[in-house]
GROMACS .gro file of C-alpha atoms in nm:
model
  257
    1MET     CA    1   0.000   0.000   0.000
    2LEU     CA    2   0.134   0.341  -0.099
    3ASN     CA    3   0.197   0.562   0.204
    4PHE     CA    4   0.427   0.840   0.321
    5ARG     CA    5   0.681   0.606   0.481
    6ASN     CA    6   0.730   0.358   0.198
    7THR     CA    7   0.721   0.638  -0.061
    8ASN     CA    8   1.011   0.812   0.117
    9ILE     CA    9   1.204   0.484   0.135
   10LEU     CA   10   1.144   0.415  -0.235
   11PHE     CA   11   1.246   0.760  -0.353
   12ALA     CA   12   1.547   0.777  -0.122
   13GLY     CA   13   1.658   0.452  -0.282
   14LEU     CA   14   1.598   0.583  -0.633
   15LEU     CA   15   1.784   0.905  -0.554
   16GLY     CA   16   2.077   0.703  -0.419
   17LEU     CA   17   2.076   0.490  -0.735
   18ILE     CA   18   2.078   0.797  -0.960
   19ILE     CA   19   2.362   0.955  -0.762
   20TRP     CA   20   2.564   0.633  -0.780
   21GLN     CA   21   2.507   0.604  -1.156
   22ASP     CA   22   2.591   0.972  -1.196
   23ILE     CA   23   2.923   0.921  -1.020
   24THR     CA   24   3.014   0.597  -1.198
   25GLU     CA   25   2.867   0.637  -1.546
   26GLY     CA   26   2.710   0.981  -1.563
   27VAL     CA   27   2.339   1.052  -1.605
   28SER     CA   28   2.145   1.335  -1.764
   29TRP     CA   29   2.085   1.634  -1.534
   30TRP     CA   30   1.710   1.608  -1.587
   31SER     CA   31   1.698   1.277  -1.396
   32TYR     CA   32   1.696   1.476  -1.071
   33PRO     CA   33   1.409   1.718  -1.146
   34VAL     CA   34   1.203   1.434  -1.297
   35LEU     CA   35   1.243   1.230  -0.979
   36ILE     CA   36   1.152   1.533  -0.764
   37PHE     CA   37   0.850   1.605  -0.984
   38ILE     CA   38   0.715   1.249  -0.958
   39TYR     CA   39   0.772   1.252  -0.581
   40SER     CA   40   0.587   1.585  -0.553
   41LEU     CA   41   0.291   1.448  -0.752
   42ILE     CA   42   0.261   1.152  -0.517
   43LEU     CA   43   0.274   1.382  -0.213
   44PHE     CA   44   0.008   1.606  -0.368
   45TYR     CA   45  -0.212   1.300  -0.423
   46GLY     CA   46  -0.161   1.191  -0.065
   47CYS     CA   47  -0.241   1.534   0.077
   48TYR     CA   48  -0.547   1.617  -0.130
   49TYR     CA   49  -0.716   1.278  -0.179
   50ILE     CA   50  -0.845   1.204   0.168
   51GLY     CA   51  -0.930   0.846   0.079
   52SER     CA   52  -0.567   0.763  -0.002
   53ASN     CA   53  -0.476   0.696   0.365
   54PHE     CA   54  -0.134   0.818   0.261
   55PHE     CA   55  -0.037   0.984   0.591
   56MET     CA   56  -0.284   0.814   0.824
   57ARG     CA   57  -0.594   0.598   0.824
   58VAL     CA   58  -0.906   0.805   0.758
   59MET     CA   59  -1.256   0.656   0.774
   60CYS     CA   60  -1.412   0.733   0.434
   61SER     CA   61  -1.660   0.447   0.401
   62LEU     CA   62  -1.760   0.114   0.551
   63LYS     CA   63  -1.680  -0.217   0.389
   64THR     CA   64  -2.013  -0.395   0.399
   65ASN     CA   65  -2.268  -0.572   0.185
   66LYS     CA   66  -2.556  -0.417   0.375
   67LYS     CA   67  -2.736  -0.140   0.189
   68ILE     CA   68  -2.662   0.131   0.440
   69ILE     CA   69  -2.521   0.480   0.383
   70ALA     CA   70  -2.448   0.788   0.593
   71ILE     CA   71  -2.514   1.154   0.512
   72THR     CA   72  -2.282   1.429   0.636
   73PHE     CA   73  -2.283   1.806   0.607
   74ASP     CA   74  -1.989   2.047   0.622
   75ASP     CA   75  -1.933   2.419   0.684
   76GLY     CA   76  -2.236   2.505   0.895
   77PRO     CA   77  -2.413   2.607   1.097
   78ASP     CA   78  -2.577   2.846   0.854
   79ALA     CA   79  -2.861   3.062   0.985
   80ILE     CA   80  -3.070   3.014   0.669
   81ALA     CA   81  -2.977   2.680   0.512
   82THR     CA   82  -2.917   2.458   0.816
   83PRO     CA   83  -3.270   2.493   0.965
   84GLN     CA   84  -3.422   2.408   0.626
   85ILE     CA   85  -3.204   2.098   0.601
   86LEU     CA   86  -3.296   1.999   0.954
   87GLU     CA   87  -3.663   2.029   0.864
   88ILE     CA   88  -3.614   1.798   0.562
   89LEU     CA   89  -3.433   1.543   0.777
   90LYS     CA   90  -3.705   1.563   1.041
   91GLN     CA   91  -3.983   1.506   0.787
   92GLN     CA   92  -3.796   1.210   0.638
   93ASN     CA   93  -3.686   1.075   0.978
   94ILE     CA   94  -3.323   1.068   0.868
   95PRO     CA   95  -3.020   1.108   1.100
   96ALA     CA   96  -2.710   1.292   0.981
   97ALA     CA   97  -2.373   1.425   1.093
   98PHE     CA   98  -2.293   1.796   1.085
   99PHE     CA   99  -1.925   1.889   1.077
  100CYS     CA  100  -1.942   2.243   1.205
  101ILE     CA  101  -1.698   2.533   1.181
  102GLY     CA  102  -1.629   2.660   1.530
  103ASN     CA  103  -1.634   3.032   1.456
  104ARG     CA  104  -1.992   3.002   1.327
  105ILE     CA  105  -2.129   2.844   1.644
  106SER     CA  106  -2.155   3.139   1.883
  107GLU     CA  107  -2.402   3.320   1.657
  108ASN     CA  108  -2.601   3.004   1.588
  109GLU     CA  109  -2.621   2.830   1.925
  110THR     CA  110  -2.993   2.763   1.885
  111ILE     CA  111  -2.923   2.570   1.564
  112ILE     CA  112  -2.647   2.367   1.732
  113LYS     CA  113  -2.888   2.277   2.012
  114ARG     CA  114  -3.149   2.177   1.757
  115ILE     CA  115  -2.904   1.956   1.566
  116HIS     CA  116  -2.824   1.777   1.890
  117GLU     CA  117  -3.179   1.756   2.024
  118GLU     CA  118  -3.312   1.613   1.696
  119GLY     CA  119  -3.076   1.318   1.714
  120HIS     CA  120  -2.798   1.421   1.475
  121ILE     CA  121  -2.432   1.436   1.570
  122ILE     CA  122  -2.198   1.734   1.563
  123GLY     CA  123  -1.845   1.686   1.435
  124ASN     CA  124  -1.545   1.917   1.438
  125HIS     CA  125  -1.452   2.091   1.112
  126SER     CA  126  -1.193   2.321   1.275
  127PHE     CA  127  -1.256   2.657   1.434
  128SER     CA  128  -1.126   2.882   1.157
  129HIS     CA  129  -1.158   2.672   0.840
  130TYR     CA  130  -0.882   2.902   0.718
  131PHE     CA  131  -0.791   2.856   0.351
  132TRP     CA  132  -0.427   2.790   0.442
  133PHE     CA  133  -0.511   2.571   0.741
  134ASP     CA  134  -0.289   2.292   0.607
  135LEU     CA  135   0.013   2.526   0.627
  136PHE     CA  136  -0.032   2.591   1.000
  137SER     CA  137   0.211   2.440   1.245
  138SER     CA  138   0.079   2.130   1.418
  139ALA     CA  139   0.054   2.326   1.745
  140LYS     CA  140  -0.160   2.595   1.582
  141MET     CA  141  -0.378   2.329   1.417
  142LEU     CA  142  -0.428   2.156   1.750
  143ASP     CA  143  -0.527   2.482   1.916
  144ASP     CA  144  -0.774   2.547   1.633
  145ILE     CA  145  -0.930   2.200   1.667
  146LEU     CA  146  -0.961   2.226   2.044
  147GLN     CA  147  -1.111   2.573   2.018
  148ALA     CA  148  -1.386   2.434   1.795
  149ASN     CA  149  -1.452   2.155   2.045
  150GLN     CA  150  -1.477   2.414   2.321
  151GLN     CA  151  -1.746   2.600   2.126
  152VAL     CA  152  -1.952   2.283   2.085
  153ARG     CA  153  -1.904   2.184   2.449
  154HIS     CA  154  -2.023   2.527   2.560
  155VAL     CA  155  -2.358   2.466   2.385
  156ILE     CA  156  -2.433   2.094   2.436
  157ASN     CA  157  -2.189   2.002   2.714
  158LEU     CA  158  -2.024   1.739   2.494
  159SER     CA  159  -1.695   1.742   2.303
  160PRO     CA  160  -1.687   1.598   1.948
  161LEU     CA  161  -1.453   1.308   1.881
  162LEU     CA  162  -1.499   1.306   1.502
  163PHE     CA  163  -1.289   1.549   1.297
  164ARG     CA  164  -1.306   1.634   0.930
  165PRO     CA  165  -1.007   1.843   0.819
  166PRO     CA  166  -1.077   2.160   0.620
  167TYR     CA  167  -1.088   2.084   0.246
  168GLY     CA  168  -1.010   1.721   0.331
  169VAL     CA  169  -0.636   1.790   0.334
  170ILE     CA  170  -0.408   1.559   0.533
  171ASN     CA  171  -0.035   1.619   0.573
  172PRO     CA  172   0.222   1.539   0.846
  173ASN     CA  173   0.123   1.844   1.055
  174VAL     CA  174  -0.248   1.767   1.026
  175LYS     CA  175  -0.178   1.406   1.124
  176LYS     CA  176   0.021   1.517   1.428
  177ALA     CA  177  -0.255   1.755   1.539
  178ILE     CA  178  -0.524   1.488   1.498
  179LEU     CA  179  -0.324   1.234   1.697
  180LYS     CA  180  -0.262   1.484   1.978
  181SER     CA  181  -0.630   1.579   1.985
  182ARG     CA  182  -0.720   1.207   2.009
  183MET     CA  183  -0.993   1.258   1.752
  184GLU     CA  184  -1.101   1.022   1.474
  185PRO     CA  185  -1.044   1.162   1.122
  186ILE     CA  186  -1.346   1.127   0.897
  187GLY     CA  187  -1.355   1.162   0.520
  188TRP     CA  188  -1.610   1.067   0.258
  189SER     CA  189  -1.650   0.834  -0.037
  190VAL     CA  190  -1.894   1.051  -0.235
  191ARG     CA  191  -1.837   1.423  -0.269
  192SER     CA  192  -2.160   1.577  -0.393
  193MET     CA  193  -2.001   1.897  -0.530
  194ASP     CA  194  -2.318   2.075  -0.418
  195THR     CA  195  -2.124   2.401  -0.382
  196VAL     CA  196  -2.029   2.386  -0.750
  197ILE     CA  197  -2.316   2.216  -0.934
  198ASN     CA  198  -2.615   2.450  -0.941
  199ASN     CA  199  -2.839   2.236  -1.163
  200PRO     CA  200  -3.046   2.022  -0.921
  201GLN     CA  201  -3.109   1.741  -1.170
  202LYS     CA  202  -2.743   1.720  -1.264
  203LEU     CA  203  -2.649   1.713  -0.896
  204LEU     CA  204  -2.908   1.446  -0.820
  205ASN     CA  205  -2.789   1.227  -1.108
  206LYS     CA  206  -2.431   1.256  -0.991
  207ILE     CA  207  -2.492   1.146  -0.635
  208THR     CA  208  -2.751   0.873  -0.702
  209ARG     CA  209  -2.509   0.706  -0.944
  210ARG     CA  210  -2.269   0.671  -0.652
  211LEU     CA  211  -2.508   0.491  -0.421
  212ASN     CA  212  -2.329   0.186  -0.285
  213PRO     CA  213  -2.320  -0.003   0.047
  214GLY     CA  214  -2.127   0.175   0.320
  215ALA     CA  215  -2.089   0.506   0.134
  216ILE     CA  216  -2.041   0.833   0.319
  217PHE     CA  217  -2.194   1.128   0.133
  218LEU     CA  218  -2.055   1.478   0.171
  219PHE     CA  219  -2.298   1.770   0.141
  220HIS     CA  220  -2.285   2.128   0.266
  221ASP     CA  221  -2.554   2.287   0.480
  222THR     CA  222  -2.485   2.627   0.332
  223GLY     CA  223  -2.663   2.653  -0.004
  224VAL     CA  224  -2.979   2.630  -0.209
  225ALA     CA  225  -2.874   2.337  -0.428
  226THR     CA  226  -2.847   2.100  -0.132
  227ILE     CA  227  -3.188   2.200   0.001
  228SER     CA  228  -3.343   2.138  -0.340
  229VAL     CA  229  -3.182   1.798  -0.400
  230LEU     CA  230  -3.179   1.642  -0.052
  231PRO     CA  231  -3.545   1.527  -0.036
  232ARG     CA  232  -3.525   1.362  -0.378
  233PHE     CA  233  -3.193   1.198  -0.298
  234ILE     CA  234  -3.336   1.050   0.021
  235GLU     CA  235  -3.641   0.923  -0.166
  236GLN     CA  236  -3.430   0.763  -0.440
  237ALA     CA  237  -3.196   0.603  -0.186
  238LYS     CA  238  -3.493   0.453  -0.003
  239ALA     CA  239  -3.648   0.338  -0.331
  240GLN     CA  240  -3.328   0.147  -0.407
  241GLY     CA  241  -3.347  -0.026  -0.072
  242TYR     CA  242  -3.090   0.181   0.117
  243GLU     CA  243  -3.118   0.267   0.484
  244ILE     CA  244  -2.964   0.599   0.588
  245VAL     CA  245  -2.801   0.558   0.928
  246ARG     CA  246  -2.613   0.793   1.154
  247LEU     CA  247  -2.243   0.813   1.077
  248ASP     CA  248  -2.117   0.707   1.419
  249LYS     CA  249  -2.355   0.410   1.425
  250MET     CA  250  -2.252   0.296   1.078
  251LEU     CA  251  -1.881   0.318   1.155
  252ASN     CA  252  -1.921   0.195   1.516
  253LEU     CA  253  -1.746   0.504   1.654
  254GLN     CA  254  -1.800   0.714   1.965
  255ALA     CA  255  -1.924   1.060   1.863
  256TYR     CA  256  -1.851   1.251   2.184
  257ALA     CA  257  -1.627   1.257   2.488
   0.00000   0.00000   0.00000
């Protein structure tokens, strides 16, 4: 399995081989930049494809034959969109996981309470969700994660144990911060792209094609497209025999400390 450790061993060996050949027989100068370029591509893949498990194991789906799936939402709470999504879930009797941004909680405490009281779980999606979060030091990342947990604990008296990194980026510093926080990293197997695809039918077609046992669907509780598509997606999933279960139950994880 390709991971950070064996990739470094492989490329250190290749670099040593090129240096040895350069000394003994001579090699073209471009051998070095080509090797560095390939190594950089692999690192980029490992950082930005959360399902790669390149730096650490991340739960992105469940291996099962049972027709069960989980629905998750990122980037809330949103004063307008989140209550509408909660109403849809309530009408359909569907549990979900909301990975919330900490700095949006203080102004939306009522929504956080409602998420909790209606049987959904609240996950940690960092406090800042800063665009360059993955360039923070591990200490600053850890502080950011714990600050988000503090915001949740202030409202529901529970601390999340499930963490979804901003933009799904994992690197050595993110790994270190997650391990120190003792949280469980959570990814997804189906990214809806509901922040990009504005056509509801196109969005619905995309996500229903990806229905498969144990899938974790990523939506955002921040926009109109999700609100429009969610009821029809739930109906189609049910029509195909799928049960939508709460993320922590599906993965057999503890949601709170």
